[in-house]
């Protein structure tokens, strides 16, 4: 569910620090836990041939019933990578579990910092471009969503 990625990220952030891999795994950990919450608590499904989780609530609500709008709704419903999937959690969390989750996680997406937005492709980045503060922010966010998931169970 992401705990293994989080544990690996915390080890990589220690001396000697490997900030690039640590930051990447912190994001992957948060992403995995968010997807688990969306699937376990908020009605998302994972029943397509590719196994990409998605929200039926978003998918079944295209703005207009044209082929283009249906395809846009399909794409918008897919739970891809951070930072987008964090925003989907904020949108879809509802009910008792939603209140539990939303009370514990930041409403401002920590992976969507304007000058330093997390991206899955940053795994190719030179580690010297990843700061200690960025890694700490992302590890804190991952730890927060892990705790929120545990609390909501």
Short mmCIF file of N, CA and C in Angstrom, two decimals:
data_model
loop_
_atom_site.label_atom_id
_atom_site.label_comp_id
_atom_site.label_asym_id
_atom_site.label_seq_id
_atom_site.Cartn_x
_atom_site.Cartn_y
_atom_site.Cartn_z
N UNK A 1 0.81 -1.19 0.00
CA UNK A 1 0.00 0.00 0.00
C UNK A 1 0.85 1.25 0.00
N UNK A 2 2.11 1.18 -0.10
CA UNK A 2 2.96 2.35 -0.11
C UNK A 2 3.91 2.42 1.06
N UNK A 3 3.64 1.63 2.10
CA UNK A 3 4.48 1.69 3.29
C UNK A 3 5.92 1.28 2.98
N UNK A 4 6.10 0.27 2.14
CA UNK A 4 7.45 -0.16 1.77
C UNK A 4 8.21 0.93 1.03
N UNK A 5 7.54 1.63 0.14
CA UNK A 5 8.17 2.75 -0.58
C UNK A 5 8.55 3.86 0.41
N UNK A 6 7.66 4.12 1.36
CA UNK A 6 7.94 5.15 2.36
C UNK A 6 9.16 4.76 3.20
N UNK A 7 9.20 3.52 3.67
CA UNK A 7 10.33 3.06 4.49
C UNK A 7 11.64 3.16 3.70
N UNK A 8 11.61 2.77 2.43
CA UNK A 8 12.81 2.87 1.59
C UNK A 8 13.21 4.33 1.41
N UNK A 9 12.24 5.21 1.21
CA UNK A 9 12.53 6.63 1.03
C UNK A 9 13.20 7.22 2.27
N UNK A 10 12.71 6.85 3.45
CA UNK A 10 13.32 7.40 4.68
C UNK A 10 14.75 6.91 4.83
N UNK A 11 15.02 5.67 4.44
CA UNK A 11 16.39 5.16 4.50
C UNK A 11 17.30 5.89 3.52
N UNK A 12 16.79 6.15 2.33
CA UNK A 12 17.59 6.84 1.31
C UNK A 12 17.84 8.30 1.67
N UNK A 13 16.99 8.88 2.50
CA UNK A 13 17.17 10.28 2.90
C UNK A 13 18.20 10.44 4.01
N UNK A 14 18.63 9.30 4.59
CA UNK A 14 19.61 9.35 5.68
C UNK A 14 21.02 9.45 5.10
N UNK A 15 21.98 9.57 5.99
CA UNK A 15 23.38 9.74 5.60
C UNK A 15 23.97 8.44 5.04
N UNK A 16 24.68 8.48 3.93
CA UNK A 16 24.75 9.62 3.01
C UNK A 16 23.44 9.73 2.23
N UNK A 17 22.89 10.93 2.16
CA UNK A 17 21.56 11.08 1.55
C UNK A 17 21.58 10.88 0.03
N UNK A 18 20.54 10.23 -0.44
CA UNK A 18 20.29 10.08 -1.86
C UNK A 18 18.93 10.74 -2.12
N UNK A 19 18.94 12.06 -2.25
CA UNK A 19 17.71 12.82 -2.30
C UNK A 19 16.83 12.51 -3.50
N UNK A 20 17.43 12.26 -4.64
CA UNK A 20 16.62 11.96 -5.83
C UNK A 20 15.75 10.73 -5.64
N UNK A 21 16.38 9.57 -5.36
CA UNK A 21 15.56 8.37 -5.14
C UNK A 21 14.63 8.49 -3.93
N UNK A 22 15.07 9.17 -2.88
CA UNK A 22 14.22 9.33 -1.69
C UNK A 22 12.98 10.13 -2.03
N UNK A 23 13.14 11.21 -2.78
CA UNK A 23 12.00 12.04 -3.16
C UNK A 23 11.06 11.28 -4.09
N UNK A 24 11.62 10.55 -5.02
CA UNK A 24 10.79 9.77 -5.94
C UNK A 24 9.95 8.74 -5.17
N UNK A 25 10.58 8.01 -4.26
CA UNK A 25 9.86 6.99 -3.51
C UNK A 25 8.85 7.60 -2.53
N UNK A 26 9.14 8.77 -1.99
CA UNK A 26 8.16 9.44 -1.12
C UNK A 26 6.90 9.75 -1.91
N UNK A 27 7.06 10.23 -3.14
CA UNK A 27 5.91 10.51 -3.99
C UNK A 27 5.15 9.25 -4.37
N UNK A 28 5.88 8.21 -4.72
CA UNK A 28 5.24 6.94 -5.09
C UNK A 28 4.49 6.37 -3.88
N UNK A 29 5.07 6.49 -2.69
CA UNK A 29 4.40 6.00 -1.48
C UNK A 29 3.08 6.73 -1.28
N UNK A 30 3.10 8.06 -1.36
CA UNK A 30 1.87 8.83 -1.18
C UNK A 30 0.85 8.47 -2.26
N UNK A 31 1.32 8.35 -3.48
CA UNK A 31 0.43 8.00 -4.60
C UNK A 31 -0.25 6.66 -4.38
N UNK A 32 0.51 5.66 -3.95
CA UNK A 32 -0.06 4.33 -3.70
C UNK A 32 -1.13 4.37 -2.61
N UNK A 33 -0.86 5.09 -1.54
CA UNK A 33 -1.81 5.16 -0.44
C UNK A 33 -3.07 5.92 -0.86
N UNK A 34 -2.89 7.00 -1.60
CA UNK A 34 -4.05 7.76 -2.07
C UNK A 34 -4.92 6.87 -2.97
N UNK A 35 -4.30 6.12 -3.86
CA UNK A 35 -5.07 5.22 -4.72
C UNK A 35 -5.77 4.15 -3.90
N UNK A 36 -5.12 3.65 -2.86
CA UNK A 36 -5.76 2.66 -1.98
C UNK A 36 -6.99 3.27 -1.30
N UNK A 37 -6.87 4.53 -0.84
CA UNK A 37 -8.02 5.19 -0.23
C UNK A 37 -9.15 5.36 -1.24
N UNK A 38 -8.82 5.80 -2.46
CA UNK A 38 -9.84 6.00 -3.48
C UNK A 38 -10.55 4.69 -3.80
N UNK A 39 -9.81 3.59 -3.85
CA UNK A 39 -10.40 2.28 -4.14
C UNK A 39 -11.16 1.72 -2.95
N UNK A 40 -10.57 1.80 -1.77
CA UNK A 40 -11.15 1.17 -0.58
C UNK A 40 -12.31 1.96 0.03
N UNK A 41 -12.28 3.29 -0.09
CA UNK A 41 -13.24 4.10 0.64
C UNK A 41 -14.17 4.95 -0.23
N UNK A 42 -13.75 5.32 -1.44
CA UNK A 42 -14.47 6.37 -2.17
C UNK A 42 -14.99 5.95 -3.53
N UNK A 43 -15.21 4.65 -3.72
CA UNK A 43 -15.93 4.18 -4.89
C UNK A 43 -15.16 4.02 -6.18
N UNK A 44 -13.86 4.21 -6.15
CA UNK A 44 -13.09 4.03 -7.38
C UNK A 44 -13.01 2.55 -7.72
N UNK A 45 -12.73 2.28 -8.97
CA UNK A 45 -12.67 0.91 -9.51
C UNK A 45 -11.32 0.66 -10.16
N UNK A 46 -10.99 -0.62 -10.30
CA UNK A 46 -9.78 -1.02 -10.99
C UNK A 46 -10.11 -2.26 -11.82
N UNK A 47 -10.99 -2.10 -12.79
CA UNK A 47 -11.51 -3.25 -13.53
C UNK A 47 -11.30 -3.16 -15.04
N UNK A 48 -10.37 -2.33 -15.47
CA UNK A 48 -10.09 -2.21 -16.90
C UNK A 48 -8.96 -3.16 -17.27
N UNK A 49 -8.81 -3.47 -18.55
CA UNK A 49 -7.72 -4.37 -18.97
C UNK A 49 -6.33 -3.89 -18.55
N UNK A 50 -6.11 -2.58 -18.53
CA UNK A 50 -4.80 -2.06 -18.12
C UNK A 50 -4.65 -1.96 -16.61
N UNK A 51 -5.74 -2.09 -15.88
CA UNK A 51 -5.68 -2.03 -14.42
C UNK A 51 -5.50 -0.64 -13.85
N UNK A 52 -5.74 0.39 -14.65
CA UNK A 52 -5.61 1.76 -14.16
C UNK A 52 -6.84 2.09 -13.32
N UNK A 53 -6.66 2.45 -12.05
CA UNK A 53 -7.82 2.78 -11.23
C UNK A 53 -8.47 4.07 -11.73
N UNK A 54 -9.80 4.17 -11.54
CA UNK A 54 -10.54 5.33 -12.00
C UNK A 54 -11.77 5.55 -11.12
N UNK A 55 -12.32 6.75 -11.24
CA UNK A 55 -13.53 7.10 -10.51
C UNK A 55 -14.73 7.03 -11.44
N UNK A 56 -15.67 6.11 -11.18
CA UNK A 56 -16.90 6.09 -11.97
C UNK A 56 -17.70 7.39 -11.87
N UNK A 57 -17.63 8.05 -10.71
CA UNK A 57 -18.36 9.31 -10.53
C UNK A 57 -17.89 10.37 -11.52
N UNK A 58 -16.59 10.42 -11.79
CA UNK A 58 -16.06 11.37 -12.76
C UNK A 58 -16.28 10.86 -14.18
N UNK A 59 -16.04 9.58 -14.40
CA UNK A 59 -16.15 9.00 -15.74
C UNK A 59 -17.57 9.11 -16.29
N UNK A 60 -18.55 8.92 -15.44
CA UNK A 60 -19.94 8.89 -15.90
C UNK A 60 -20.60 10.26 -15.93
N UNK A 61 -19.80 11.30 -15.85
CA UNK A 61 -20.34 12.66 -15.86
C UNK A 61 -19.68 13.53 -16.92
N UNK A 62 -19.66 13.12 -18.18
CA UNK A 62 -19.06 14.00 -19.19
C UNK A 62 -19.89 15.27 -19.33
N UNK A 63 -19.22 16.36 -19.66
CA UNK A 63 -19.90 17.65 -19.80
C UNK A 63 -20.96 17.60 -20.89
N UNK A 64 -20.71 16.87 -21.94
CA UNK A 64 -21.67 16.69 -23.04
C UNK A 64 -21.48 15.28 -23.57
N UNK A 65 -22.51 14.66 -24.12
CA UNK A 65 -22.40 13.26 -24.52
C UNK A 65 -21.70 13.01 -25.87
N UNK A 66 -20.83 13.92 -26.30
CA UNK A 66 -20.10 13.69 -27.54
C UNK A 66 -18.95 12.73 -27.29
N UNK A 67 -18.42 12.14 -28.35
CA UNK A 67 -17.28 11.21 -28.21
C UNK A 67 -16.09 11.91 -27.56
N UNK A 68 -15.86 13.15 -27.95
CA UNK A 68 -14.74 13.92 -27.39
C UNK A 68 -14.92 14.13 -25.89
N UNK A 69 -16.12 14.52 -25.47
CA UNK A 69 -16.38 14.75 -24.05
C UNK A 69 -16.32 13.45 -23.25
N UNK A 70 -16.79 12.37 -23.83
CA UNK A 70 -16.73 11.07 -23.15
C UNK A 70 -15.27 10.67 -22.96
N UNK A 71 -14.43 10.87 -23.96
CA UNK A 71 -13.00 10.54 -23.85
C UNK A 71 -12.32 11.45 -22.82
N UNK A 72 -12.67 12.72 -22.80
CA UNK A 72 -12.11 13.64 -21.79
C UNK A 72 -12.51 13.19 -20.38
N UNK A 73 -13.77 12.79 -20.21
CA UNK A 73 -14.23 12.32 -18.90
C UNK A 73 -13.51 11.03 -18.50
N UNK A 74 -13.27 10.15 -19.46
CA UNK A 74 -12.54 8.91 -19.17
C UNK A 74 -11.13 9.24 -18.69
N UNK A 75 -10.44 10.11 -19.41
CA UNK A 75 -9.08 10.50 -19.03
C UNK A 75 -9.06 11.20 -17.67
N UNK A 76 -10.01 12.11 -17.45
CA UNK A 76 -10.06 12.85 -16.19
C UNK A 76 -10.36 11.94 -15.01
N UNK A 77 -11.03 10.82 -15.26
CA UNK A 77 -11.41 9.92 -14.17
C UNK A 77 -10.28 9.00 -13.73
N UNK A 78 -9.25 8.85 -14.56
CA UNK A 78 -8.16 7.93 -14.24
C UNK A 78 -7.30 8.48 -13.12
N UNK A 79 -6.96 7.60 -12.19
CA UNK A 79 -6.09 7.96 -11.08
C UNK A 79 -4.65 7.67 -11.50
N UNK A 80 -4.03 8.69 -12.06
CA UNK A 80 -2.66 8.56 -12.54
C UNK A 80 -1.66 8.87 -11.44
N UNK A 81 -0.80 9.81 -11.73
CA UNK A 81 0.29 10.15 -10.81
C UNK A 81 0.00 11.43 -10.04
N UNK A 82 0.83 11.65 -9.04
CA UNK A 82 0.84 12.92 -8.33
C UNK A 82 1.30 14.01 -9.31
N UNK A 83 0.94 15.22 -9.11
CA UNK A 83 0.11 15.74 -8.03
C UNK A 83 -1.39 15.60 -8.29
N UNK A 84 -1.78 15.20 -9.50
CA UNK A 84 -3.19 15.14 -9.89
C UNK A 84 -4.02 14.23 -8.98
N UNK A 85 -3.49 13.06 -8.61
CA UNK A 85 -4.28 12.11 -7.83
C UNK A 85 -4.59 12.66 -6.43
N UNK A 86 -3.73 13.52 -5.88
CA UNK A 86 -4.01 14.17 -4.59
C UNK A 86 -5.25 15.05 -4.73
N UNK A 87 -5.30 15.81 -5.81
CA UNK A 87 -6.45 16.67 -6.06
C UNK A 87 -7.73 15.85 -6.24
N UNK A 88 -7.62 14.68 -6.87
CA UNK A 88 -8.78 13.81 -7.03
C UNK A 88 -9.27 13.31 -5.67
N UNK A 89 -8.36 12.99 -4.77
CA UNK A 89 -8.76 12.57 -3.42
C UNK A 89 -9.55 13.68 -2.73
N UNK A 90 -9.06 14.91 -2.82
CA UNK A 90 -9.78 16.03 -2.20
C UNK A 90 -11.16 16.19 -2.80
N UNK A 91 -11.29 15.93 -4.09
CA UNK A 91 -12.58 16.05 -4.78
C UNK A 91 -13.55 14.93 -4.41
N UNK A 92 -13.04 13.70 -4.28
CA UNK A 92 -13.91 12.53 -4.13
C UNK A 92 -14.16 12.10 -2.69
N UNK A 93 -13.34 12.55 -1.75
CA UNK A 93 -13.51 12.13 -0.35
C UNK A 93 -14.82 12.68 0.18
N UNK A 94 -15.69 11.79 0.62
CA UNK A 94 -16.96 12.22 1.20
C UNK A 94 -17.40 11.22 2.25
N UNK A 95 -18.44 11.57 2.98
CA UNK A 95 -18.95 10.70 4.03
C UNK A 95 -18.06 10.73 5.26
N UNK A 96 -18.32 9.79 6.17
CA UNK A 96 -17.58 9.72 7.42
C UNK A 96 -16.09 9.52 7.19
N UNK A 97 -15.75 8.57 6.32
CA UNK A 97 -14.33 8.32 6.04
C UNK A 97 -13.69 9.52 5.36
N UNK A 98 -14.43 10.18 4.50
CA UNK A 98 -13.91 11.37 3.85
C UNK A 98 -13.57 12.45 4.85
N UNK A 99 -14.45 12.64 5.82
CA UNK A 99 -14.20 13.64 6.86
C UNK A 99 -12.96 13.27 7.67
N UNK A 100 -12.80 11.97 7.95
CA UNK A 100 -11.63 11.50 8.70
C UNK A 100 -10.35 11.77 7.91
N UNK A 101 -10.38 11.46 6.62
CA UNK A 101 -9.20 11.66 5.77
C UNK A 101 -8.91 13.14 5.61
N UNK A 102 -9.93 13.92 5.24
CA UNK A 102 -9.72 15.33 4.95
C UNK A 102 -9.28 16.13 6.17
N UNK A 103 -9.66 15.67 7.36
CA UNK A 103 -9.23 16.35 8.58
C UNK A 103 -7.73 16.17 8.84
N UNK A 104 -7.14 15.15 8.23
CA UNK A 104 -5.75 14.83 8.53
C UNK A 104 -4.75 15.25 7.46
N UNK A 105 -5.21 15.45 6.24
CA UNK A 105 -4.26 15.77 5.18
C UNK A 105 -4.35 17.25 4.79
N UNK A 106 -3.24 17.80 4.33
CA UNK A 106 -3.27 19.21 3.91
C UNK A 106 -4.22 19.41 2.74
N UNK A 107 -4.98 20.49 2.78
CA UNK A 107 -5.87 20.81 1.67
C UNK A 107 -5.09 21.44 0.52
N UNK A 108 -3.92 21.97 0.82
CA UNK A 108 -3.04 22.46 -0.24
C UNK A 108 -2.09 21.31 -0.57
N UNK A 109 -2.09 20.89 -1.80
CA UNK A 109 -1.35 19.74 -2.27
C UNK A 109 0.16 19.96 -2.12
N UNK A 110 0.84 19.21 -1.23
CA UNK A 110 2.28 19.41 -1.02
C UNK A 110 3.13 18.94 -2.20
N UNK A 111 2.54 18.23 -3.14
CA UNK A 111 3.27 17.79 -4.31
C UNK A 111 3.07 18.74 -5.50
N UNK A 112 2.31 19.81 -5.27
CA UNK A 112 2.03 20.77 -6.33
C UNK A 112 2.61 22.14 -5.96
N UNK A 113 3.81 22.16 -5.47
CA UNK A 113 4.49 23.43 -5.18
C UNK A 113 4.79 24.12 -6.51
N UNK A 114 4.44 25.38 -6.62
CA UNK A 114 4.51 26.07 -7.91
C UNK A 114 5.90 26.04 -8.53
N UNK A 115 6.93 26.25 -7.75
CA UNK A 115 8.28 26.30 -8.31
C UNK A 115 8.94 24.92 -8.38
N UNK A 116 8.34 23.93 -7.72
CA UNK A 116 9.03 22.64 -7.60
C UNK A 116 8.02 21.50 -7.55
N UNK A 117 7.11 21.43 -8.52
CA UNK A 117 6.06 20.42 -8.54
C UNK A 117 6.67 19.02 -8.73
N UNK A 118 6.19 18.06 -7.92
CA UNK A 118 6.66 16.67 -8.03
C UNK A 118 6.14 16.08 -9.33
N UNK A 119 6.98 15.32 -9.99
CA UNK A 119 6.57 14.63 -11.21
C UNK A 119 7.24 13.27 -11.23
N UNK A 120 6.50 12.26 -11.65
CA UNK A 120 7.05 10.91 -11.69
C UNK A 120 8.30 10.85 -12.57
N UNK A 121 8.39 11.71 -13.56
CA UNK A 121 9.56 11.73 -14.45
C UNK A 121 10.82 12.28 -13.77
N UNK A 122 10.68 12.86 -12.59
CA UNK A 122 11.86 13.36 -11.89
C UNK A 122 12.79 12.24 -11.46
N UNK A 123 12.39 11.01 -11.62
CA UNK A 123 13.29 9.90 -11.31
C UNK A 123 14.52 9.95 -12.22
N UNK A 124 14.42 10.68 -13.32
CA UNK A 124 15.54 10.83 -14.25
C UNK A 124 16.39 12.05 -13.94
N UNK A 125 15.96 12.84 -12.98
CA UNK A 125 16.66 14.07 -12.61
C UNK A 125 17.96 13.78 -11.89
N UNK A 126 18.89 14.68 -12.03
CA UNK A 126 20.13 14.64 -11.27
C UNK A 126 19.78 14.90 -9.80
N UNK A 127 20.21 14.03 -8.90
CA UNK A 127 19.86 14.16 -7.48
C UNK A 127 20.29 15.49 -6.88
N UNK A 128 21.30 16.12 -7.44
CA UNK A 128 21.75 17.40 -6.89
C UNK A 128 20.70 18.50 -7.09
N UNK A 129 19.71 18.25 -7.94
CA UNK A 129 18.63 19.22 -8.17
C UNK A 129 17.48 19.05 -7.17
N UNK A 130 17.57 18.05 -6.31
CA UNK A 130 16.52 17.77 -5.32
C UNK A 130 17.03 18.21 -3.95
N UNK A 131 16.32 19.12 -3.31
CA UNK A 131 16.77 19.65 -2.02
C UNK A 131 16.31 18.79 -0.85
N UNK A 132 17.01 18.95 0.23
CA UNK A 132 16.66 18.30 1.49
C UNK A 132 15.27 18.73 1.94
N UNK A 133 14.93 20.02 1.80
CA UNK A 133 13.62 20.53 2.20
C UNK A 133 12.51 19.89 1.39
N UNK A 134 12.73 19.70 0.10
CA UNK A 134 11.74 19.07 -0.78
C UNK A 134 11.48 17.63 -0.31
N UNK A 135 12.55 16.90 -0.06
CA UNK A 135 12.41 15.51 0.39
C UNK A 135 11.67 15.46 1.72
N UNK A 136 12.02 16.33 2.65
CA UNK A 136 11.33 16.36 3.95
C UNK A 136 9.85 16.66 3.78
N UNK A 137 9.51 17.61 2.90
CA UNK A 137 8.10 17.96 2.66
C UNK A 137 7.34 16.76 2.11
N UNK A 138 7.95 16.04 1.18
CA UNK A 138 7.28 14.91 0.55
C UNK A 138 7.22 13.69 1.48
N UNK A 139 8.24 13.48 2.29
CA UNK A 139 8.18 12.40 3.28
C UNK A 139 7.09 12.68 4.31
N UNK A 140 6.98 13.93 4.74
CA UNK A 140 5.93 14.30 5.68
C UNK A 140 4.55 14.07 5.07
N UNK A 141 4.38 14.45 3.81
CA UNK A 141 3.10 14.24 3.14
C UNK A 141 2.78 12.76 3.02
N UNK A 142 3.76 11.95 2.66
CA UNK A 142 3.54 10.50 2.54
C UNK A 142 3.17 9.90 3.89
N UNK A 143 3.87 10.30 4.94
CA UNK A 143 3.57 9.81 6.29
C UNK A 143 2.16 10.23 6.71
N UNK A 144 1.76 11.42 6.32
CA UNK A 144 0.43 11.93 6.65
C UNK A 144 -0.67 11.12 5.98
N UNK A 145 -0.51 10.80 4.69
CA UNK A 145 -1.57 10.03 4.02
C UNK A 145 -1.59 8.58 4.51
N UNK A 146 -0.44 8.04 4.86
CA UNK A 146 -0.41 6.69 5.43
C UNK A 146 -1.20 6.67 6.75
N UNK A 147 -0.98 7.67 7.59
CA UNK A 147 -1.69 7.75 8.87
C UNK A 147 -3.19 7.97 8.65
N UNK A 148 -3.53 8.80 7.67
CA UNK A 148 -4.95 9.06 7.38
C UNK A 148 -5.64 7.77 6.91
N UNK A 149 -4.96 6.99 6.09
CA UNK A 149 -5.51 5.72 5.62
C UNK A 149 -5.75 4.78 6.80
N UNK A 150 -4.76 4.66 7.65
CA UNK A 150 -4.88 3.78 8.82
C UNK A 150 -6.04 4.22 9.73
N UNK A 151 -6.17 5.50 9.93
CA UNK A 151 -7.23 6.04 10.78
C UNK A 151 -8.61 5.78 10.18
N UNK A 152 -8.71 5.86 8.84
CA UNK A 152 -10.01 5.70 8.18
C UNK A 152 -10.45 4.25 8.07
N UNK A 153 -9.53 3.31 8.24
CA UNK A 153 -9.89 1.89 8.12
C UNK A 153 -10.87 1.44 9.17
#
